[in-house]
CSV table of C-alpha atoms and ligand atoms in Angstrom, one decimal:
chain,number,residue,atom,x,y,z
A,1,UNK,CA,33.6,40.4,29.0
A,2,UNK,CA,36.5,38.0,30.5
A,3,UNK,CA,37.5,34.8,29.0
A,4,UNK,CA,35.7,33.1,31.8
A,5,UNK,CA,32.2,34.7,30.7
A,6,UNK,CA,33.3,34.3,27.1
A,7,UNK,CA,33.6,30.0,27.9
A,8,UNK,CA,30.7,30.5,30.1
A,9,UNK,CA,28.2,31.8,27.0
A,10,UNK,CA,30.2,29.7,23.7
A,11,UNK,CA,29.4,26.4,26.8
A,12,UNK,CA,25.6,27.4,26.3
A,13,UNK,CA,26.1,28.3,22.8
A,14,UNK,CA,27.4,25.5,21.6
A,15,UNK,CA,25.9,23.0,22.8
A,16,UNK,CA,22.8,24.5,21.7
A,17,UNK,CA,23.8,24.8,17.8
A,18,UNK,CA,24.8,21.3,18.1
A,19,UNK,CA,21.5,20.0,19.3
A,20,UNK,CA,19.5,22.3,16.3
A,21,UNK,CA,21.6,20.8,13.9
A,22,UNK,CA,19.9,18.3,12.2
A,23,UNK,CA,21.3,17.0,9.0
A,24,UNK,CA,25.3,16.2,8.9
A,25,UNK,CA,26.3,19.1,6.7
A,26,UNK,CA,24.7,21.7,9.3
A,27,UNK,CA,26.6,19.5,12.2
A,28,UNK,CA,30.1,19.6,10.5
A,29,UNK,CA,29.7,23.4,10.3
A,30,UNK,CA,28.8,23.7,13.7
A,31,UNK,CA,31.6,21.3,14.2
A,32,UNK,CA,34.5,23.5,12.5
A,33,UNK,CA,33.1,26.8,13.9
A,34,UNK,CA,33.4,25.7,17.5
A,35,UNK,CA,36.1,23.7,17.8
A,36,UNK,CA,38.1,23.1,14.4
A,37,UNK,CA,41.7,24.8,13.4
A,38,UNK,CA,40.0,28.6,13.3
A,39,UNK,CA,37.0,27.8,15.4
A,40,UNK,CA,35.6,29.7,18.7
A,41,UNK,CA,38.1,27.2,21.6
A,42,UNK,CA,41.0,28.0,19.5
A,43,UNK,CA,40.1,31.7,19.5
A,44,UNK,CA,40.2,32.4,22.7
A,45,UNK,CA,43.2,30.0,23.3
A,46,UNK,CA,45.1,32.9,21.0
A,47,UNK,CA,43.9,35.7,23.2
A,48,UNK,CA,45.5,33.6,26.5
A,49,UNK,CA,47.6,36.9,26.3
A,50,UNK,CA,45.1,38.9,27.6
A,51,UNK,CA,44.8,36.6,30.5
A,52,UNK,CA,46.5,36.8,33.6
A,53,UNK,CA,49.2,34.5,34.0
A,54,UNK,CA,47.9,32.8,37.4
A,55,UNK,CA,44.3,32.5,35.5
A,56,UNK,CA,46.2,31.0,32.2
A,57,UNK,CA,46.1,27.4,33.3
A,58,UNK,CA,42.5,27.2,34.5
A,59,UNK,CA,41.5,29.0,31.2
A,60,UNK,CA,43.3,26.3,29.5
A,61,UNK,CA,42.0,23.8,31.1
A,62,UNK,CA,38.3,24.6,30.7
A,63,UNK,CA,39.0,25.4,27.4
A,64,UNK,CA,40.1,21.5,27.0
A,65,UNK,CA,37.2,20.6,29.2
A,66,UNK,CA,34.9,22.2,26.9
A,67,UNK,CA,36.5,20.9,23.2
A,68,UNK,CA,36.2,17.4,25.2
A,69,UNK,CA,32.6,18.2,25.8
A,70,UNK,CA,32.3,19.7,22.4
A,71,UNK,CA,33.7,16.7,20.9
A,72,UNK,CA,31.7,14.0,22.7
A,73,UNK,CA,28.3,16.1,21.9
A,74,UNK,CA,28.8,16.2,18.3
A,75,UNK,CA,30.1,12.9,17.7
A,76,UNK,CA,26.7,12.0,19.6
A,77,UNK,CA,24.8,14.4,17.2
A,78,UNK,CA,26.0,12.7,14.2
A,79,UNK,CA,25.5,9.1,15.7
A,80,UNK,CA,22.1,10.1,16.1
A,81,UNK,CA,21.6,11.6,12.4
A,82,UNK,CA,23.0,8.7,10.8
A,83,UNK,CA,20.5,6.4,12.2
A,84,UNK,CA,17.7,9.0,11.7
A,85,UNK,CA,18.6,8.8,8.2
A,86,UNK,CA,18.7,5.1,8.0
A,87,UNK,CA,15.8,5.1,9.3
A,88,UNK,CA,13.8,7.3,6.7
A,89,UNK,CA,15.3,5.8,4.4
A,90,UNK,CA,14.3,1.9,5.4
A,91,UNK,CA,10.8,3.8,5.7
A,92,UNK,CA,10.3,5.2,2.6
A,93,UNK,CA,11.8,1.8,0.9
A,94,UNK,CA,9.7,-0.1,3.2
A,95,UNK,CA,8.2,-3.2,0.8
A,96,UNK,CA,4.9,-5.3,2.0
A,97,UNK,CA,5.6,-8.3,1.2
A,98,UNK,CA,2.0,-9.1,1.9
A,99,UNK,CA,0.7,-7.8,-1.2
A,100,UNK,CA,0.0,-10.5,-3.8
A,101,UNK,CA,2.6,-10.8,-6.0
A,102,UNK,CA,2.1,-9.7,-10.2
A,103,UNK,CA,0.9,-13.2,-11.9
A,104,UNK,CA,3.4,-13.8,-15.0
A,105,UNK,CA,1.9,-14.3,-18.1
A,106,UNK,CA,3.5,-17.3,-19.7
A,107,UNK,CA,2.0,-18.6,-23.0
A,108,UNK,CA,1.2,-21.8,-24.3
A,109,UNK,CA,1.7,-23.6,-27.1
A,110,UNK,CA,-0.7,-23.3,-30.0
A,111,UNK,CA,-3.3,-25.8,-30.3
A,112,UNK,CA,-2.3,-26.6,-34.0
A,113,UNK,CA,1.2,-26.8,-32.8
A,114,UNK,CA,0.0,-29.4,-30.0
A,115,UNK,CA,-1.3,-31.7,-32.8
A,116,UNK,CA,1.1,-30.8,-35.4
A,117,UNK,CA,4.4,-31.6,-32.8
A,118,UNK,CA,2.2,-35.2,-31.7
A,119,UNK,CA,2.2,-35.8,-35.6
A,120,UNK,CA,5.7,-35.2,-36.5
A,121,UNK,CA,6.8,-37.4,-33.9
A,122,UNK,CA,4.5,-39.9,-34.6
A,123,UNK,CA,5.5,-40.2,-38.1
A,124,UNK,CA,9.1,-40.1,-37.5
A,125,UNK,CA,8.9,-42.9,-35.3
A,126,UNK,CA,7.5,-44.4,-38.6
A,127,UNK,CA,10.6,-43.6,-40.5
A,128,UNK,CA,9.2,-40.4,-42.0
A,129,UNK,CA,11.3,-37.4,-42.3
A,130,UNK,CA,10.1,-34.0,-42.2
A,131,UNK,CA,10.7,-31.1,-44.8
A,132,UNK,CA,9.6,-27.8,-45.5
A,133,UNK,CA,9.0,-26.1,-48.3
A,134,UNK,CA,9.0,-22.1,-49.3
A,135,UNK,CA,5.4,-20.5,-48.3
A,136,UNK,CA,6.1,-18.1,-51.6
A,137,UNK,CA,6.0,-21.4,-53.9
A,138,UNK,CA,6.3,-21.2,-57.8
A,139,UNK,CA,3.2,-21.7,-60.1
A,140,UNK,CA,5.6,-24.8,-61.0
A,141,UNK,CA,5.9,-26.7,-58.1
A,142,UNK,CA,2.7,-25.8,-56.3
A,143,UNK,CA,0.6,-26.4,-59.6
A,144,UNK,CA,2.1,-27.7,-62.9
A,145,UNK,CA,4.5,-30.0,-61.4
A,146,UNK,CA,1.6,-31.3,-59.4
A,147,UNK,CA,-0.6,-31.9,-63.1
A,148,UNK,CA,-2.3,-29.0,-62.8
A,149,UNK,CA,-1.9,-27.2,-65.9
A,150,UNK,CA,-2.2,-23.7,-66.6
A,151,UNK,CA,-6.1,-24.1,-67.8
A,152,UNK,CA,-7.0,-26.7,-65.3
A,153,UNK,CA,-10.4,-26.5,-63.8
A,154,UNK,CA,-8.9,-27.6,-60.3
A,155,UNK,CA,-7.0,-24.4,-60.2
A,156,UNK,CA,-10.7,-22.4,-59.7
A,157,UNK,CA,-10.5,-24.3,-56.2
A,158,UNK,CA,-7.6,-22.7,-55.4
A,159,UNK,CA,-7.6,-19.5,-56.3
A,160,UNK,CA,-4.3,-17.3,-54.0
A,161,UNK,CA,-2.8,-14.4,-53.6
A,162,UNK,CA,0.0,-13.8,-56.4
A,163,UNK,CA,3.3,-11.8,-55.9
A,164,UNK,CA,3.9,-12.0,-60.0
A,165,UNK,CA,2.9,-14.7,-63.0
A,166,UNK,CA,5.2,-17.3,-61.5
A,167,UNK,CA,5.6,-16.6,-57.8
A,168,UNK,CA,2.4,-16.9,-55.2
A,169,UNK,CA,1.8,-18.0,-52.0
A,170,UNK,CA,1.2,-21.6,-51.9
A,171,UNK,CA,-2.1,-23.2,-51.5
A,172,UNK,CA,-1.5,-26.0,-50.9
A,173,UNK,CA,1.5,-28.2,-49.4
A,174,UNK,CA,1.7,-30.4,-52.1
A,175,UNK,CA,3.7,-29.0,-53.8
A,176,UNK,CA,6.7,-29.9,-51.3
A,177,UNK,CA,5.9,-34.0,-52.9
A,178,UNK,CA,7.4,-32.6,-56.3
A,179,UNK,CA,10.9,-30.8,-54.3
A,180,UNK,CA,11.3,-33.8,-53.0
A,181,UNK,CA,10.9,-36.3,-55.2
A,182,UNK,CA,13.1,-34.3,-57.5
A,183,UNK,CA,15.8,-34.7,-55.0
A,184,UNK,CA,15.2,-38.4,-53.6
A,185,UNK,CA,17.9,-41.2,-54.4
A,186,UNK,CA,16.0,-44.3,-54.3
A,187,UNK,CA,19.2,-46.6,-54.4
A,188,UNK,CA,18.9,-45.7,-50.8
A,189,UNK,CA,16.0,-46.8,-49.6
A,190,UNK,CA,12.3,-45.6,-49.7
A,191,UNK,CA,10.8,-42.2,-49.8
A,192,UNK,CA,8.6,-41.3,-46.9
A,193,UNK,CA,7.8,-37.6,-45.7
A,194,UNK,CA,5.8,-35.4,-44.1
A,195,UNK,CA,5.8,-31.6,-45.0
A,196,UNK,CA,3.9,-29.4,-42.7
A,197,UNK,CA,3.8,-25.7,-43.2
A,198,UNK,CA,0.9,-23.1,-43.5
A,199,UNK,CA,-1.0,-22.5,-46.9
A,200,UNK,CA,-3.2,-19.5,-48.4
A,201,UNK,CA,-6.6,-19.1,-50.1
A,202,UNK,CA,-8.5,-16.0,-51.6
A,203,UNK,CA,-11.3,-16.8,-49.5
A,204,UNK,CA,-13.6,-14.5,-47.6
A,205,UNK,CA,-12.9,-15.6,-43.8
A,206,UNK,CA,-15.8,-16.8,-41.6
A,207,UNK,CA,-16.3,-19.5,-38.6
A,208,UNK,CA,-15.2,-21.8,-41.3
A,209,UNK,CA,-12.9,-20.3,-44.0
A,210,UNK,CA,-9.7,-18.9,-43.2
A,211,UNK,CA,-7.3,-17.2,-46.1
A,212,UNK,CA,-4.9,-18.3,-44.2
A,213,UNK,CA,-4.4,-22.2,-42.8
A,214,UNK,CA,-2.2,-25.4,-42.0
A,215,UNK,CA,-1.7,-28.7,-43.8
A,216,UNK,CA,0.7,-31.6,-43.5
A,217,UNK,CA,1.1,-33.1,-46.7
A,218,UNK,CA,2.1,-36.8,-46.5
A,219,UNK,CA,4.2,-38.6,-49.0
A,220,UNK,CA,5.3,-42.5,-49.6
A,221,UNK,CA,6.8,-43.6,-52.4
A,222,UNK,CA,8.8,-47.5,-53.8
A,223,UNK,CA,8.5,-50.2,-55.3
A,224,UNK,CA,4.8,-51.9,-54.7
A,225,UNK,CA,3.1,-49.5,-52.7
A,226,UNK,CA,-0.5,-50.4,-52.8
A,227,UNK,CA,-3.8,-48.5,-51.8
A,228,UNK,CA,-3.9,-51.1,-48.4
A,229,UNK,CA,-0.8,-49.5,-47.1
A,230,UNK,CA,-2.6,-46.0,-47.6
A,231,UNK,CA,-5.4,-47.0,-46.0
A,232,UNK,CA,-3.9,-48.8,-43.0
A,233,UNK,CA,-1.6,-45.2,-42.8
A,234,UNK,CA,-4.9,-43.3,-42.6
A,235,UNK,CA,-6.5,-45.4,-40.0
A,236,UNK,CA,-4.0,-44.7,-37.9
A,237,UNK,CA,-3.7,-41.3,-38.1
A,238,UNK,CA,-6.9,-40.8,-37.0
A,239,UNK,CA,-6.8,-43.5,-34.1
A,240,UNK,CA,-3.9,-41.7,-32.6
A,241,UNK,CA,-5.6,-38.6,-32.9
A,242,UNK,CA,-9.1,-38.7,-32.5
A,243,UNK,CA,-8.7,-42.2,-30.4
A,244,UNK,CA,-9.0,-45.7,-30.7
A,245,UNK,CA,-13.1,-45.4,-30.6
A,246,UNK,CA,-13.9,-43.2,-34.2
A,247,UNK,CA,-14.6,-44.8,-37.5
A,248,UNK,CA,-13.2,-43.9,-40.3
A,249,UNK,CA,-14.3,-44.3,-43.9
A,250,UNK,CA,-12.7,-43.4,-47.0
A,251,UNK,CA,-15.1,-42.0,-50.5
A,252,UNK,CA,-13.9,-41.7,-53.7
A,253,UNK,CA,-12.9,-38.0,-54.7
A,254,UNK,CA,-10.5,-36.6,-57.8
A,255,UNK,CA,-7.4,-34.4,-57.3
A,256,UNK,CA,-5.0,-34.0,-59.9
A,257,UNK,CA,-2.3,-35.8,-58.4
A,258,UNK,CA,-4.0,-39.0,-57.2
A,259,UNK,CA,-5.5,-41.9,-59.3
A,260,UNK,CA,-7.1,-43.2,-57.7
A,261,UNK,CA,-8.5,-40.2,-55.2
A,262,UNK,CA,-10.0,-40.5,-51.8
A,263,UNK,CA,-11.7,-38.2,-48.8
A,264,UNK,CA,-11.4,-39.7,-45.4
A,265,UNK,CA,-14.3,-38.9,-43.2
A,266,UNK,CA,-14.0,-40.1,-39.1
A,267,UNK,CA,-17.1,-40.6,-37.2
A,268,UNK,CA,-18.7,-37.6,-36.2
A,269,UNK,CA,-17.0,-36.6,-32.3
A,270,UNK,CA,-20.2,-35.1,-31.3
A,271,UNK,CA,-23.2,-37.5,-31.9
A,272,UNK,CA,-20.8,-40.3,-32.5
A,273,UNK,CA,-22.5,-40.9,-36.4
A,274,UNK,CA,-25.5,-40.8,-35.2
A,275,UNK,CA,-26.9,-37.2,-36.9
A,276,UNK,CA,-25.9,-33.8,-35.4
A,277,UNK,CA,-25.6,-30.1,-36.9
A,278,UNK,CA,-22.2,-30.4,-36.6
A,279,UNK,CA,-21.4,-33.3,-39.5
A,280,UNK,CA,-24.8,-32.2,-40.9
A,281,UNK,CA,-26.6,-35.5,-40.1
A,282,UNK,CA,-24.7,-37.6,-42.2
A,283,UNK,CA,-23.1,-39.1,-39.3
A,284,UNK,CA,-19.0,-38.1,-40.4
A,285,UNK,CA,-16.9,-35.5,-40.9
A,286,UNK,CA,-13.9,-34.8,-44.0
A,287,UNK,CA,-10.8,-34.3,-42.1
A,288,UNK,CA,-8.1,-35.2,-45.1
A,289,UNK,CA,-7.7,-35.3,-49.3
A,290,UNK,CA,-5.4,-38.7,-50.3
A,291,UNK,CA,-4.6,-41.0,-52.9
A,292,UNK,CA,-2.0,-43.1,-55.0
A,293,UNK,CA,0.4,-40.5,-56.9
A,294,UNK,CA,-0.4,-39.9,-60.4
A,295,UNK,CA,1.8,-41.6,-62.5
A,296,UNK,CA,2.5,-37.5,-64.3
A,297,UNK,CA,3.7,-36.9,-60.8
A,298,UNK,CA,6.1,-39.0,-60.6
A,299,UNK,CA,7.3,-38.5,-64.1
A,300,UNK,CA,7.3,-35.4,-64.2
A,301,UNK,CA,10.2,-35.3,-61.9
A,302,UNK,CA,12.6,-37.7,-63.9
A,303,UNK,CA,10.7,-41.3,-61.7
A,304,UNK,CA,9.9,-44.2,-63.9
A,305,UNK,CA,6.1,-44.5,-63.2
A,306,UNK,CA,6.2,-48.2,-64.3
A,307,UNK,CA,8.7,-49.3,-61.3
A,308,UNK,CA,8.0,-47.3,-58.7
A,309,UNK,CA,4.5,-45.9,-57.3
A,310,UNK,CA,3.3,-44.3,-53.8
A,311,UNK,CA,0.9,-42.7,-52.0
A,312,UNK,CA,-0.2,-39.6,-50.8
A,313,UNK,CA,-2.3,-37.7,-48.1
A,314,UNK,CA,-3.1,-33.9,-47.5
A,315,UNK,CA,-4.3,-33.2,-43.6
A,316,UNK,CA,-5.5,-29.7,-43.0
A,317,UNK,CA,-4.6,-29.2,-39.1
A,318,UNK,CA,-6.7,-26.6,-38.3
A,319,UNK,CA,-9.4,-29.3,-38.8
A,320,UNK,CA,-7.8,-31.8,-37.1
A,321,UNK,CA,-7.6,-29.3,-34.0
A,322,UNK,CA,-11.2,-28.3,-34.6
A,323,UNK,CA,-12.6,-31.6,-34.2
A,324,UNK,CA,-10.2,-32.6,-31.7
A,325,UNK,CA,-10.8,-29.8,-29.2
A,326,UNK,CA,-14.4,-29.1,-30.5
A,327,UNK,CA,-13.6,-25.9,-31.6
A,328,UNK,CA,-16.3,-23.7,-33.4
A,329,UNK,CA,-14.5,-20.8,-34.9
A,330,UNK,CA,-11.6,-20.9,-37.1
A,331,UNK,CA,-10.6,-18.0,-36.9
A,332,UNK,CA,-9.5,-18.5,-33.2
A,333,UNK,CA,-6.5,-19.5,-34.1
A,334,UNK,CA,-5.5,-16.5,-35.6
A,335,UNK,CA,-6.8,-13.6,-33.8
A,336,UNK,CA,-4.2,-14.2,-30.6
A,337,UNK,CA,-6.7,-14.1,-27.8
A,338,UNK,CA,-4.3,-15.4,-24.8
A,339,UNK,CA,-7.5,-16.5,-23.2
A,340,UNK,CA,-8.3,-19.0,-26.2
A,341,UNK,CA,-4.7,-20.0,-26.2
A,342,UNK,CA,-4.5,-20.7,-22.8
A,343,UNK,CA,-7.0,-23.6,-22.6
A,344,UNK,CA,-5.1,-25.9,-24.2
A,345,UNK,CA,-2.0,-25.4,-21.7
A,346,UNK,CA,-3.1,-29.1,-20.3
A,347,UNK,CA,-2.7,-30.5,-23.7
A,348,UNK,CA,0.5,-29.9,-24.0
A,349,UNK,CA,3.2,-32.2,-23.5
B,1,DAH,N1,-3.6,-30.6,-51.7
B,1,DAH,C1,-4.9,-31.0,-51.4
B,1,DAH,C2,-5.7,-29.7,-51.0
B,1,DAH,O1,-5.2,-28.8,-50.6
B,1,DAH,C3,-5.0,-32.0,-50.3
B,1,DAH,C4,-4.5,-33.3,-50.8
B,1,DAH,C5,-5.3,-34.2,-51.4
B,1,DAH,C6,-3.1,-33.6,-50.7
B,1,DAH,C7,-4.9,-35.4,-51.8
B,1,DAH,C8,-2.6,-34.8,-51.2
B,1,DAH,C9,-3.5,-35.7,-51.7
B,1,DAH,O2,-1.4,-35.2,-51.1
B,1,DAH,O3,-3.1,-36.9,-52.1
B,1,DAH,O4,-6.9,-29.8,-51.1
């Protein structure tokens, strides 16, 4: 076959492995065979010898004709790969951003937390400061300090969960009064706290027991404290949180660390005193456990009971959120149901 043939067929030839190819690997291959440094153009360039001198120059030049054609044809070919493969590719990462988009799932805060934040600020804007005591208390701060002896009755109501003789969880938060009146220096000024924190019973749960719940204990203590000031600091707890509207009446009760001992009861919420299943007809509802401090509370931490005298108040929250939000379950607050939670995202502020 002469050269002229030969260009004739690797024309056809080429151009036809150029147009199969169809990913760039294939096309550089092509590329290299037809017209790179040992490719088919350069071939035949190196047989020119064969040629007859007068044909030499017209070889050559078709053979530049073609590696310009070549050339032109596979730059072409790859141009066109490059955006085929864009292409796929924007396809198969193609996004609709008409679907609905995934709805985050953002808490809220607790309701006891809701009334429990409301209250701390309140009372600090009363001069109150807030503390915290250990939930593993001693038997000595959480009972004896508080005049509740070893062999006290009151101790049946508050039977708990023990870690060893002296260490338990606390059952109540009263026990924070005695930490901190251990600690006060009345040289400067007044004592007036408010110690929140959660609290444990060996009690079999139901709609209203939990073994575990939350009380703010409430503590004031100086010189000529009287059982007004207690009472006009009760009133007001309950108007700022049940509102302006509910009654409030205080009955005599014991604890060990008042003399004398009160309940509060507030107008019923949901016949407004009138009668209901909810108060059990009797028109009111317990919400918190006061008094003035024993005078063995205060001397038992090291405070002369003759010049100085207080008063104290023990709110359990989860009732305060109960009747606030008319709740019927305690246990709602513990079980972590977002769907409970997420009702009181209006309360909160
Ligand atoms: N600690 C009591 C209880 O758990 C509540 C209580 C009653 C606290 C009277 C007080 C108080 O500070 O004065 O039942």
């Amino acid at each position: 076959m002469d050269l002229f043939d030969k260009l004739k067929e690797l024309h056809e030839e080429g151009l036809n492995q150029i147009n199969k190819a169809k990913d760039e690997k294939t096309l550089n291959d092509v590329r290299v065979e037809l017209v790179g440094r040992k490719g088919e153009l350069t071939k035949i360039l190196h047989s020119m010898r064969e040629v007859a001198p007068e044909n030499r120059r017209e070889v050559g030049q078709k053979v530049n004709e073609l590696r310009d054609l070549f050339n032109a044809q596979l730059d072409e070919a790859k141009e066109k790969i490059v955006k085929a493969v864009l292409a796929k590719k924007l396809e198969d990462e193609k996004i609709d951003v008409t679907l609905p988009g995934r709805e985050a799932h953002l808490g809220s805060k607790h309701p006891i937390n809701i009334i429990l934040d409301d209250l701390e600020s309140y009372f600090i804007g009363m001069g109150y400061r807030v503390v915290q005591g250990p939930e593993i208390e001693t038997d000595h701060y959480c009972f004896e300090m508080m005049n509740i002896p070893k062999d006290h009755p009151a101790r049946d109501m508050q039977a708990t969960f023990y870690i060893d003789s002296e260490d338990l969880l606390r059952t109540q938060t009263s026990g924070d009064q005695a930490r901190v009146l251990e600690k006060h220096d009345f040289s400067k000024g007044p004592l007036k706290m408010v110690g929140p924190g959660k609290v444990y019973r060996r009690d079999d749960d139901d709609a209203t027991h939990s073994h575990q719940f939350m009380q703010m204990e409430g503590l004031v203590v100086d010189k000529n404290i009287t059982m007004s000031d207690l009472k006009g600091t009760l009133e007001m707890i309950s108007k700022h949180v049940f509102g302006q509207d509910r009654e409030t009446r205080l009955r005599p009760s014991y604890f060990p660390f008042t003399e004398p001992s009160v309940e509060m009861d507030v107008s019923c919420f949901n016949c407004d005193g009138k009668g209901c299943p909810i108060c059990k007809y009797t028109g009111w509802i317990e919400v918190l456990g006061a008094g003035m401090v024993h005078p063995n509370v205060l001397e038992n931490a090291g405070i002369d009971s003759t010049v100085y005298g207080g008063f104290a108040f023990g709110v359990g929250l989860d009732r305060f959120a109960i009747l606030k939000y008319g709740i019927d379950d305690i246990r709602d607050f513990y079980t972590n149901d977002v769907r409970f939670l997420e009702q009181f995202r209006k309360e909160e502020r």
